Amino acid sequence: MATKTKPNGKSEKNQPQSTRLWLMFPPKLITRPIVWELGQKFPLVTNVRQASVTDEIGLVSLELSGSRGDIKAAIKWMEKLGIKVEPVEINVIES
Amino acid sequence: MDKQTGFMKALKCRECGREYPLAATHVCEFDFGPLEVAYDYDRIKASMTRSAIQSRSKNMWRYRELLPVAGEPTVGCEVGFTPLIKADRLAKRLGIRELWIKNDAVNYPTLSFKDRVVSVALSRAKELGFTTVACASTGNLANSVAANAASAGLKAYVFIPSDLELGKVLNSLVYGANVVGIKGHYDEVNRLCAEIAGKYNWAFVNVNMRPYYAEGSKSMGFEIIEQLGWKIPQHTIVPMASGSLLTKIHKSYQEMTKLGLVSDAEYSVHGAQPAGCSPISVAQKAGLDFFKPVKPNTIAKSLAIGTPADGFYALKVMKETGGAADDVTDDEIRDGIKLLAECEGIFTETAGGVTVGVAKKLIASGKIPANDSAVLCITGNGLKTLDALVGHVGHTREIRPSLREFEALIEAETKSPTAA
Ligand SMILES: Cc1ncc(COP(=O)(O)O)c(C=O)c1O
Ligand SMILES: [Zn+2]
């Protein structure tokens, strides 16, 4: 059953929400302070929950809180830099 | 048995060990680690004996103490207990002393091992009071959720990428499920479904119900042990997408050992992936604990998960049990499908072709010694992936209705038998 949600996306754009993400950094970005940059660029609260960095890959689980629009823009920005951004619920699509 | 929880104790974080109530949640609030069901093994030991199990009906629920539902199952009560077949002809071809096929290509009702996980997820969803169930899937999982929800009278939402093959779409629509096609690339569809799962109060089988759902795979391992005469096989070869099935087969062997239902034995669990999507097997071969995500490109679409959620744990299981992994090309997958069909009369989907192909490689390389015994997990049915074989299995030879023409054909065949 559908809960009380607004039928159109527009009015939700500015409602605060939290999103949990896994970030995967390619080697060339491992040393760049992406999470700090993100906090400067977007009005979002960042909260790192887990991280593992090797020469090969950096994995960071990050919680982002803020408006839906800002979260979406931040994800776009990270993806443009070459970071893979997945929901913590990875594999939502199974075979 | 406790009315509310059965033989379950709590949900427990696999990273930090924190415990959570047995609700529809799947991630630890502290470190985002995956949650897993913890059981009361002392009580289970008292109730689950070989003779108790053997007195029950032949389906996966004969191991119900180790499956995460509180009361009796209400969905998918006939799932499982698929045949375990001694595959002598295939053993000979692969060069191994003893080989068994666990044949979930004929699992009830939707012809893949996914019915095991879905029957647990939906039974638990009903216990938790859900009336709508959902999943996002490109195939077997969608079919299974749609069918099992229909028979249970649950409302189902099935999300699929909008460019999916017609056959797979029909295979979910026929059960009356709400099928939503989503335009966009894989990552976007994934994120949208995660948002939907977070927002609607539905039982998303592989999201908020994942701790329960994933446990259903253990039943395949329990059955293997019982059907081998209460023995753990020396080698088990398992296809990997997210890597969940492989870790749960291992867990099933450990649990039966812990409960004294089978004697402690050494065993190895091996993993199989298609070369076009092999993050786990590539990491295993390189001796790494972590995998690198990949972009899938393979005919084995049911194994095409580029960022496997349980990849890390699957690597750990292989390391701990002395298992190996390998991957096979599209052509090797087709050869694997044909080999199993020609030797054993079993038609598997592409995932099964991967399992057979990888078994062949592991035996040839000595990673599975020729003198040992192995079980192949065949997890899906060939009728679902006919596209992969079009143009690759020969063709019919047509004749007019005349005996003369037929005899000419037979004669040509006897002269060059390979033409057949
Ligand atoms: C036929 C078949 N075999 C194997 C798998 C692999 O399952 P897992 O994601 O548990 O590794 C899948 C599922 O995605 C499947 O559909
Ligand atoms: Zn935790």
Coordinates of C-alpha atoms and ligand atoms in Angstrom, one line a residue:
Chain A
M1 CA 0.0 0.0 0.0
A2 CA 1.3 3.4 -0.8
T3 CA 2.1 5.7 2.1
K4 CA 1.2 9.3 2.2
T5 CA 3.5 10.6 -0.4
K6 CA 3.1 13.5 -2.6
P7 CA 2.3 12.5 -6.2
N8 CA 4.5 15.0 -7.9
G9 CA 8.3 15.1 -7.4
K10 CA 8.6 18.9 -7.5
S11 CA 7.3 19.7 -4.1
E12 CA 9.6 17.1 -2.5
K13 CA 12.6 18.6 -4.0
N14 CA 13.4 20.7 -1.0
Q15 CA 12.4 18.3 1.8
P16 CA 15.3 17.1 3.8
Q17 CA 16.3 13.5 3.6
S18 CA 19.2 11.2 4.2
T19 CA 20.8 8.9 1.6
R20 CA 23.3 6.2 2.3
L21 CA 25.9 5.6 -0.4
W22 CA 29.0 3.5 -1.2
L23 CA 31.6 5.5 -3.0
M24 CA 34.3 3.8 -5.0
F25 CA 37.3 5.9 -5.9
P26 CA 39.6 5.0 -8.8
P27 CA 43.4 5.1 -8.0
K28 CA 43.8 8.6 -9.4
L29 CA 41.3 10.1 -7.0
I30 CA 42.3 8.2 -3.9
T31 CA 44.4 11.1 -2.4
R32 CA 42.0 13.9 -3.3
P33 CA 39.8 15.2 -0.3
I34 CA 36.5 14.6 -2.1
V35 CA 34.3 14.5 1.0
W36 CA 35.6 17.9 2.1
E37 CA 35.2 19.3 -1.4
L38 CA 31.6 18.0 -1.5
G39 CA 30.8 19.7 1.8
Q40 CA 32.1 23.0 0.5
K41 CA 30.3 22.8 -2.8
F42 CA 26.9 21.6 -1.6
P43 CA 24.8 22.5 1.5
L44 CA 24.9 18.9 2.7
V45 CA 25.9 17.2 5.9
T46 CA 28.4 14.4 5.3
N47 CA 28.9 11.5 7.6
V48 CA 31.6 8.8 6.8
R49 CA 30.7 5.5 8.3
Q50 CA 33.3 3.1 7.0
A51 CA 36.3 3.4 4.7
S52 CA 39.0 1.2 3.2
V53 CA 41.7 2.5 1.0
T54 CA 44.3 0.5 -0.8
D55 CA 46.6 1.4 -3.8
E56 CA 43.9 -0.1 -6.1
I57 CA 40.7 1.3 -4.8
G58 CA 39.1 3.5 -2.2
L59 CA 35.8 2.4 -0.7
V60 CA 33.9 4.9 1.5
S61 CA 30.4 4.5 2.9
L62 CA 28.9 8.0 3.3
E63 CA 25.6 9.3 4.6
L64 CA 24.4 12.5 2.9
S65 CA 21.7 14.7 4.5
G66 CA 20.1 17.6 2.9
S67 CA 17.5 18.4 0.2
R68 CA 16.8 15.8 -2.5
G69 CA 17.9 18.3 -5.2
D70 CA 21.3 18.9 -3.6
I71 CA 21.9 15.2 -3.0
K72 CA 21.1 14.5 -6.6
A73 CA 23.5 17.3 -7.7
A74 CA 26.2 16.0 -5.5
I75 CA 25.9 12.5 -6.9
K76 CA 26.1 13.9 -10.4
W77 CA 29.2 15.8 -9.5
M78 CA 31.0 12.8 -8.0
E79 CA 30.1 10.7 -11.0
K80 CA 31.5 13.3 -13.3
L81 CA 34.8 13.0 -11.4
G82 CA 34.9 9.3 -12.1
I83 CA 33.7 8.0 -8.7
K84 CA 31.2 5.1 -8.7
V85 CA 28.3 6.0 -6.5
E86 CA 26.0 3.1 -5.4
P87 CA 23.2 3.1 -2.8
V88 CA 24.2 1.1 0.3
E89 CA 21.4 -1.2 -0.8
I90 CA 23.6 -2.3 -3.7
N91 CA 22.2 -4.9 -6.1
V92 CA 18.7 -3.6 -5.7
I93 CA 18.3 -5.1 -9.2
E94 CA 18.9 -8.8 -9.1
S95 CA 18.8 -11.3 -11.9
Chain B
M1 CA 9.1 -22.4 20.0
D2 CA 8.6 -18.7 20.5
K3 CA 5.5 -17.4 18.7
Q4 CA 7.1 -14.1 17.7
T5 CA 10.6 -15.3 16.7
G6 CA 10.7 -19.1 16.3
F7 CA 14.3 -20.2 16.5
M8 CA 15.7 -16.8 15.6
K9 CA 17.4 -14.7 18.2
A10 CA 18.1 -11.3 16.5
L11 CA 19.5 -9.7 13.4
K12 CA 23.2 -9.2 13.9
C13 CA 25.7 -7.0 12.0
R14 CA 28.3 -9.0 10.2
E15 CA 30.9 -6.2 10.8
C16 CA 30.5 -5.1 14.4
G17 CA 28.2 -7.7 15.9
R18 CA 25.6 -5.2 17.1
E19 CA 22.1 -6.8 17.5
Y20 CA 18.9 -5.5 16.1
P21 CA 15.2 -6.6 16.5
L22 CA 13.9 -9.1 13.9
A23 CA 12.2 -6.5 11.7
A24 CA 12.4 -5.5 8.1
T25 CA 15.9 -3.9 8.1
H26 CA 19.1 -4.9 6.6
V27 CA 21.9 -2.5 7.4
C28 CA 23.7 -1.6 10.6
E29 CA 23.1 1.9 11.7
F30 CA 26.7 2.3 12.8
D31 CA 28.8 1.0 10.0
F32 CA 26.3 0.1 7.2
G33 CA 27.4 -3.5 7.6
P34 CA 24.9 -6.1 6.4
L35 CA 22.7 -7.7 9.0
E36 CA 22.3 -11.5 9.3
V37 CA 19.9 -13.7 11.2
A38 CA 21.3 -15.2 14.4
Y39 CA 19.7 -18.4 15.7
D40 CA 19.3 -20.2 19.0
Y41 CA 21.3 -23.3 18.1
D42 CA 20.8 -25.0 21.5
R43 CA 17.1 -25.1 21.0
I44 CA 17.5 -26.0 17.3
K45 CA 19.7 -28.9 18.3
A46 CA 17.0 -30.4 20.5
S47 CA 14.4 -30.2 17.8
M48 CA 16.3 -31.0 14.6
T49 CA 17.5 -34.6 14.4
R50 CA 18.0 -36.6 11.3
S51 CA 15.0 -38.7 12.0
A52 CA 12.8 -35.6 12.6
I53 CA 13.9 -34.2 9.3
Q54 CA 13.4 -37.4 7.4
S55 CA 9.8 -37.7 8.8
R56 CA 8.9 -34.4 7.1
S57 CA 7.6 -33.6 3.6
K58 CA 10.1 -33.5 0.8
N59 CA 10.6 -29.8 0.4
M60 CA 13.0 -27.1 1.6
W61 CA 10.9 -26.5 4.8
R62 CA 12.0 -29.9 6.3
Y63 CA 14.9 -27.8 7.6
R64 CA 12.6 -25.1 9.0
E65 CA 14.4 -24.5 12.3
L66 CA 17.3 -23.1 10.3
L67 CA 15.1 -20.9 8.1
P68 CA 14.1 -17.5 9.4
V69 CA 10.4 -17.6 9.9
A70 CA 8.7 -17.6 13.3
G71 CA 5.8 -19.9 12.6
E72 CA 5.0 -22.3 9.9
P73 CA 5.8 -21.1 6.4
T74 CA 2.9 -19.8 4.4
V75 CA 4.4 -19.1 1.0
G76 CA 6.2 -21.5 -1.2
C77 CA 5.5 -24.6 0.9
E78 CA 6.4 -26.9 -1.9
V79 CA 9.6 -25.3 -3.0
G80 CA 12.9 -27.3 -3.0
F81 CA 14.0 -30.9 -2.5
T82 CA 15.1 -30.9 -6.2
P83 CA 16.9 -34.0 -7.5
L84 CA 20.6 -34.7 -6.8
I85 CA 21.8 -36.8 -9.7
K86 CA 24.9 -38.9 -10.0
A87 CA 26.4 -37.7 -13.2
D88 CA 28.6 -40.6 -14.4
R89 CA 28.7 -39.6 -18.0
L90 CA 29.6 -36.0 -17.3
A91 CA 32.2 -37.1 -14.7
K92 CA 33.9 -39.1 -17.4
R93 CA 33.9 -36.2 -19.8
L94 CA 35.3 -33.8 -17.2
G95 CA 37.8 -36.3 -15.9
I96 CA 36.7 -36.7 -12.3
R97 CA 36.0 -39.8 -10.2
E98 CA 32.6 -38.8 -8.9
L99 CA 30.3 -36.0 -9.9
W100 CA 26.8 -35.0 -8.7
I101 CA 24.3 -32.5 -10.1
K102 CA 22.1 -30.6 -7.8
N103 CA 19.3 -29.8 -10.2
D104 CA 17.5 -26.6 -9.3
A105 CA 16.6 -26.2 -13.0
V106 CA 13.4 -28.0 -12.0
N107 CA 12.8 -26.1 -8.8
Y108 CA 9.1 -25.4 -8.1
P109 CA 7.3 -23.2 -9.2
T110 CA 9.5 -21.0 -11.4
L111 CA 12.4 -23.2 -12.4
S112 CA 15.3 -21.6 -10.6
F113 CA 16.9 -21.6 -7.1
K114 CA 15.4 -18.1 -6.5
D115 CA 12.1 -19.8 -5.4
R116 CA 14.1 -20.8 -2.3
V117 CA 15.0 -17.3 -1.3
V118 CA 11.6 -15.9 -2.3
S119 CA 9.5 -18.4 -0.3
V120 CA 11.4 -17.4 2.8
A121 CA 11.2 -13.7 2.1
L122 CA 7.5 -13.8 1.4
S123 CA 6.7 -16.0 4.4
R124 CA 8.6 -13.7 6.7
A125 CA 7.0 -10.6 5.0
K126 CA 3.5 -12.0 5.8
E127 CA 4.6 -12.6 9.4
L128 CA 5.7 -9.0 9.7
G129 CA 2.4 -7.8 8.4
F130 CA 3.2 -6.7 4.8
T131 CA 0.6 -7.0 2.1
T132 CA 2.7 -5.7 -0.8
V133 CA 6.0 -7.3 -1.9
A134 CA 8.5 -5.9 -4.4
C135 CA 11.8 -6.5 -6.2
A136 CA 13.9 -5.1 -8.9
S137 CA 15.2 -7.8 -11.2
T138 CA 16.2 -8.7 -14.7
G139 CA 14.9 -12.2 -14.7
N140 CA 14.6 -15.2 -12.3
L141 CA 13.9 -13.2 -9.2
A142 CA 11.1 -11.2 -10.9
N143 CA 9.5 -14.4 -12.1
S144 CA 9.7 -16.0 -8.7
V145 CA 8.4 -13.0 -6.7
A146 CA 5.5 -12.6 -9.2
A147 CA 4.5 -16.2 -9.0
N148 CA 4.8 -16.8 -5.3
A149 CA 3.1 -13.5 -4.5
A150 CA 0.2 -14.5 -6.7
S151 CA -0.3 -17.8 -5.0
A152 CA 0.0 -16.1 -1.6
G153 CA -2.5 -13.4 -2.4
L154 CA 0.1 -10.7 -1.9
K155 CA 0.3 -7.6 -4.1
A156 CA 3.5 -7.5 -6.1
Y157 CA 5.5 -4.7 -7.7
V158 CA 8.3 -5.8 -10.0
F159 CA 10.7 -3.2 -11.3
I160 CA 12.7 -4.0 -14.4
P161 CA 15.0 -2.1 -16.8
S162 CA 12.7 -1.0 -19.6
D163 CA 14.8 -2.6 -22.4
L164 CA 14.4 -6.2 -21.0
E165 CA 13.6 -9.1 -23.4
L166 CA 9.9 -9.7 -24.0
G167 CA 10.1 -13.3 -22.7
K168 CA 11.2 -12.1 -19.3
V169 CA 8.5 -9.4 -19.2
L170 CA 5.7 -11.8 -20.0
N171 CA 7.1 -14.3 -17.5
S172 CA 6.3 -11.8 -14.7
L173 CA 3.2 -10.1 -16.2
V174 CA 1.3 -13.4 -16.6
Y175 CA 1.0 -13.7 -12.8
G176 CA -0.8 -10.4 -12.5
A177 CA 2.1 -8.5 -10.9
N178 CA 2.5 -4.8 -11.4
V179 CA 5.5 -4.6 -13.7
V180 CA 7.2 -1.2 -13.9
G181 CA 9.8 -0.7 -16.7
I182 CA 12.4 1.9 -15.7
K183 CA 14.2 3.9 -18.4
G184 CA 17.8 4.6 -17.5
H185 CA 21.1 3.0 -17.1
Y186 CA 21.7 0.3 -14.5
D187 CA 23.1 2.5 -11.8
E188 CA 20.2 5.0 -12.0
V189 CA 17.6 2.2 -11.9
N190 CA 19.4 0.8 -8.9
R191 CA 19.4 4.1 -7.0
L192 CA 15.7 4.7 -7.8
C193 CA 14.7 1.3 -6.5
A194 CA 16.7 1.9 -3.3
E195 CA 14.8 5.1 -2.9
I196 CA 11.5 3.4 -3.5
A197 CA 12.4 0.7 -1.1
G198 CA 13.2 3.3 1.5
K199 CA 10.0 5.3 1.0
Y200 CA 7.2 2.8 0.7
N201 CA 6.2 0.4 3.3
W202 CA 6.7 -2.7 1.2
A203 CA 8.7 -5.8 1.7
F204 CA 11.4 -5.4 -0.9
V205 CA 12.7 -9.0 -1.0
N206 CA 16.4 -8.2 -1.6
V207 CA 16.6 -4.9 0.2
N208 CA 14.8 -4.6 3.6
M209 CA 14.0 -8.3 3.6
R210 CA 17.6 -9.3 2.5
P211 CA 18.7 -10.9 5.9
Y212 CA 15.7 -13.3 5.7
Y213 CA 15.7 -13.7 1.9
A214 CA 19.4 -14.7 1.7
E215 CA 19.0 -17.5 4.3
G216 CA 16.7 -19.4 1.9
S217 CA 19.7 -20.3 -0.2
K218 CA 21.0 -22.5 2.7
S219 CA 18.3 -25.0 1.9
M220 CA 20.2 -26.0 -1.3
G221 CA 23.2 -27.0 0.9
F222 CA 21.1 -28.8 3.5
E223 CA 19.5 -30.9 0.7
I224 CA 22.9 -31.7 -0.8
I225 CA 24.1 -33.1 2.5
E226 CA 21.0 -35.2 3.2
Q227 CA 20.8 -36.5 -0.4
L228 CA 24.5 -37.5 -0.3
G229 CA 23.6 -39.7 2.7
W230 CA 24.4 -37.1 5.4
K231 CA 27.8 -36.2 4.0
I232 CA 29.4 -32.9 3.0
P233 CA 30.8 -33.1 -0.5
Q234 CA 34.6 -32.6 -0.9
H235 CA 34.0 -30.0 -3.6
T236 CA 31.0 -27.8 -4.4
I237 CA 31.0 -25.5 -7.4
V238 CA 28.6 -22.6 -7.2
P239 CA 27.8 -19.9 -9.7
M240 CA 28.2 -16.3 -8.4
A241 CA 26.4 -13.1 -9.1
S242 CA 26.2 -11.2 -5.8
G243 CA 28.1 -14.1 -4.2
S244 CA 25.3 -14.8 -1.7
L245 CA 24.5 -18.3 -2.7
L246 CA 28.1 -19.4 -2.3
T247 CA 28.4 -17.9 1.2
K248 CA 25.1 -19.6 2.2
I249 CA 26.1 -23.0 0.9
H250 CA 29.1 -22.7 3.1
K251 CA 27.0 -21.6 6.0
S252 CA 24.6 -24.6 5.5
Y253 CA 27.6 -27.0 5.8
Q254 CA 28.8 -25.3 8.9
E255 CA 25.4 -25.3 10.6
M256 CA 24.8 -29.0 9.9
T257 CA 28.2 -29.7 11.3
K258 CA 27.6 -27.6 14.4
L259 CA 24.3 -29.3 15.0
G260 CA 26.0 -32.7 14.8
L261 CA 23.8 -33.7 11.8
V262 CA 26.8 -34.5 9.7
S263 CA 30.4 -35.3 10.8
D264 CA 33.1 -32.7 10.6
A265 CA 34.8 -33.0 7.2
E266 CA 37.1 -31.0 5.0
Y267 CA 35.5 -29.4 2.1
S268 CA 36.1 -26.7 -0.5
V269 CA 33.6 -24.3 -2.0
H270 CA 34.5 -23.0 -5.5
G271 CA 33.0 -20.1 -7.4
A272 CA 32.1 -19.7 -11.0
Q273 CA 31.6 -16.5 -13.1
P274 CA 31.3 -15.5 -16.7
A275 CA 34.4 -13.9 -18.1
G276 CA 32.2 -10.9 -19.1
C277 CA 31.4 -10.2 -15.5
S278 CA 34.0 -11.7 -13.2
P279 CA 34.9 -9.3 -10.4
I280 CA 35.0 -12.0 -7.8
S281 CA 36.9 -14.7 -9.7
V282 CA 39.5 -12.2 -11.0
A283 CA 40.1 -11.1 -7.4
Q284 CA 40.3 -14.7 -6.2
K285 CA 42.8 -15.6 -8.8
A286 CA 44.9 -12.6 -8.0
G287 CA 44.8 -13.5 -4.3
L288 CA 43.0 -10.3 -3.3
D289 CA 40.5 -9.7 -0.5
F290 CA 38.7 -7.0 -2.4
F291 CA 37.2 -7.0 -5.9
K292 CA 37.2 -4.2 -8.5
P293 CA 33.7 -3.4 -9.8
V294 CA 33.2 -4.1 -13.5
K295 CA 30.7 -3.3 -16.3
P296 CA 29.0 -6.6 -17.3
N297 CA 29.0 -7.8 -20.8
T298 CA 28.1 -11.5 -21.0
I299 CA 25.3 -13.9 -22.2
A300 CA 25.0 -15.1 -18.6
K301 CA 22.7 -12.2 -17.7
S302 CA 21.6 -13.9 -14.5
L303 CA 25.1 -13.6 -13.2
A304 CA 25.7 -10.0 -14.5
I305 CA 26.3 -8.1 -11.3
G306 CA 29.3 -5.8 -11.6
T307 CA 29.4 -4.8 -7.9
P308 CA 28.6 -7.9 -6.0
A309 CA 27.2 -7.2 -2.5
D310 CA 28.6 -10.4 -1.0
G311 CA 31.7 -10.5 -3.1
F312 CA 33.9 -9.8 -0.1
Y313 CA 32.4 -12.6 1.9
A314 CA 32.5 -15.0 -1.0
L315 CA 36.2 -14.4 -1.4
K316 CA 36.6 -15.1 2.3
V317 CA 34.7 -18.4 2.1
M318 CA 36.8 -19.6 -0.8
K319 CA 40.0 -18.6 1.0
E320 CA 38.9 -20.4 4.3
T321 CA 37.8 -23.6 2.5
G322 CA 40.7 -23.8 0.1
G323 CA 38.3 -23.2 -2.8
A324 CA 39.2 -21.7 -6.2
A325 CA 37.3 -19.6 -8.7
D326 CA 37.5 -19.2 -12.4
D327 CA 35.6 -17.7 -15.3
V328 CA 34.5 -18.8 -18.8
T329 CA 33.8 -17.1 -22.1
D330 CA 30.4 -17.0 -23.9
D331 CA 31.5 -19.8 -26.1
E332 CA 32.6 -21.9 -23.2
I333 CA 29.3 -21.2 -21.5
R334 CA 27.4 -22.5 -24.5
D335 CA 29.7 -25.6 -24.6
G336 CA 28.9 -26.1 -20.9
I337 CA 25.2 -26.0 -21.5
K338 CA 25.5 -28.5 -24.4
L339 CA 27.8 -30.8 -22.5
L340 CA 25.4 -31.1 -19.5
A341 CA 22.4 -31.6 -21.9
E342 CA 24.2 -34.3 -24.0
C343 CA 25.7 -36.2 -21.0
E344 CA 22.9 -36.0 -18.5
G345 CA 19.7 -34.8 -20.3
I346 CA 19.5 -31.6 -18.2
F347 CA 18.9 -28.3 -19.9
T348 CA 20.3 -25.5 -17.9
E349 CA 20.4 -21.7 -18.5
T350 CA 23.5 -19.8 -19.0
A351 CA 24.4 -19.7 -15.3
G352 CA 24.5 -23.5 -15.4
G353 CA 26.8 -23.3 -18.5
V354 CA 29.1 -21.2 -16.4
T355 CA 29.2 -23.7 -13.6
V356 CA 29.9 -26.6 -15.9
G357 CA 32.6 -24.7 -17.8
V358 CA 34.4 -23.6 -14.7
A359 CA 34.2 -27.1 -13.2
K360 CA 35.9 -28.4 -16.3
K361 CA 38.7 -25.8 -15.9
L362 CA 39.2 -26.5 -12.2
I363 CA 39.4 -30.2 -12.8
A364 CA 41.8 -29.8 -15.8
S365 CA 44.1 -27.6 -13.7
G366 CA 44.1 -30.0 -10.8
K367 CA 42.5 -27.4 -8.4
I368 CA 39.8 -30.0 -8.0
P369 CA 41.8 -33.3 -7.9
A370 CA 40.6 -36.0 -10.4
N371 CA 40.3 -38.6 -7.7
D372 CA 37.9 -36.5 -5.6
S373 CA 34.1 -36.1 -5.6
A374 CA 32.2 -32.9 -6.5
V375 CA 28.7 -31.4 -6.6
L376 CA 27.7 -28.9 -9.3
C377 CA 25.0 -26.4 -8.4
I378 CA 22.8 -26.0 -11.4
T379 CA 20.6 -23.1 -10.5
G380 CA 18.3 -22.3 -13.5
N381 CA 16.4 -23.7 -16.5
G382 CA 17.5 -23.5 -20.1
L383 CA 14.1 -22.7 -21.4
K384 CA 14.5 -19.2 -19.9
T385 CA 17.6 -18.3 -22.0
L386 CA 16.9 -19.8 -25.4
D387 CA 18.2 -16.7 -27.1
A388 CA 21.8 -17.6 -26.0
L389 CA 21.7 -20.8 -28.0
V390 CA 20.1 -19.7 -31.2
G391 CA 22.4 -20.6 -34.1
H392 CA 24.7 -22.6 -31.8
V393 CA 23.1 -26.0 -31.4
G394 CA 22.9 -27.2 -35.0
H395 CA 19.7 -27.3 -37.1
T396 CA 17.0 -29.6 -38.1
R397 CA 17.4 -31.4 -41.5
E398 CA 14.3 -31.3 -43.6
I399 CA 13.1 -33.9 -46.0
R400 CA 10.0 -34.5 -48.0
P401 CA 7.7 -37.2 -46.7
S402 CA 9.5 -39.9 -48.7
L403 CA 11.3 -43.0 -47.4
R404 CA 13.9 -42.6 -50.1
E405 CA 14.9 -39.2 -48.9
F406 CA 15.1 -40.4 -45.3
E407 CA 17.3 -43.3 -46.2
A408 CA 19.6 -41.0 -48.2
L409 CA 19.9 -38.9 -45.1
I410 CA 20.7 -41.9 -42.8
E411 CA 23.3 -43.1 -45.3
A412 CA 25.0 -39.8 -45.5
E413 CA 25.1 -39.8 -41.7
T414 CA 26.7 -43.2 -41.4
K415 CA 29.4 -42.2 -43.9
S416 CA 30.3 -39.1 -41.8
P417 CA 28.9 -39.6 -38.3
T418 CA 30.1 -36.2 -37.2
A419 CA 27.6 -34.5 -39.4
A420 CA 24.9 -35.6 -37.0
Ligands
LIG1 C1 20.2 -18.9 -12.2 C2 21.0 -18.2 -11.2 N1 22.1 -18.8 -10.7 C3 22.9 -18.1 -9.8 C4 22.6 -16.8 -9.3 C5 23.6 -16.2 -8.4 O1 23.2 -15.9 -7.2 P1 23.9 -15.0 -6.1 O2 23.5 -13.6 -6.4 O3 23.4 -15.5 -4.8 O4 25.4 -15.1 -6.2 C6 21.5 -16.2 -9.8 C7 21.1 -14.9 -9.4 O5 21.3 -13.9 -9.5 C8 20.7 -16.9 -10.8 O6 19.6 -16.3 -11.3
ZN2 ZN 27.7 -2.8 12.5

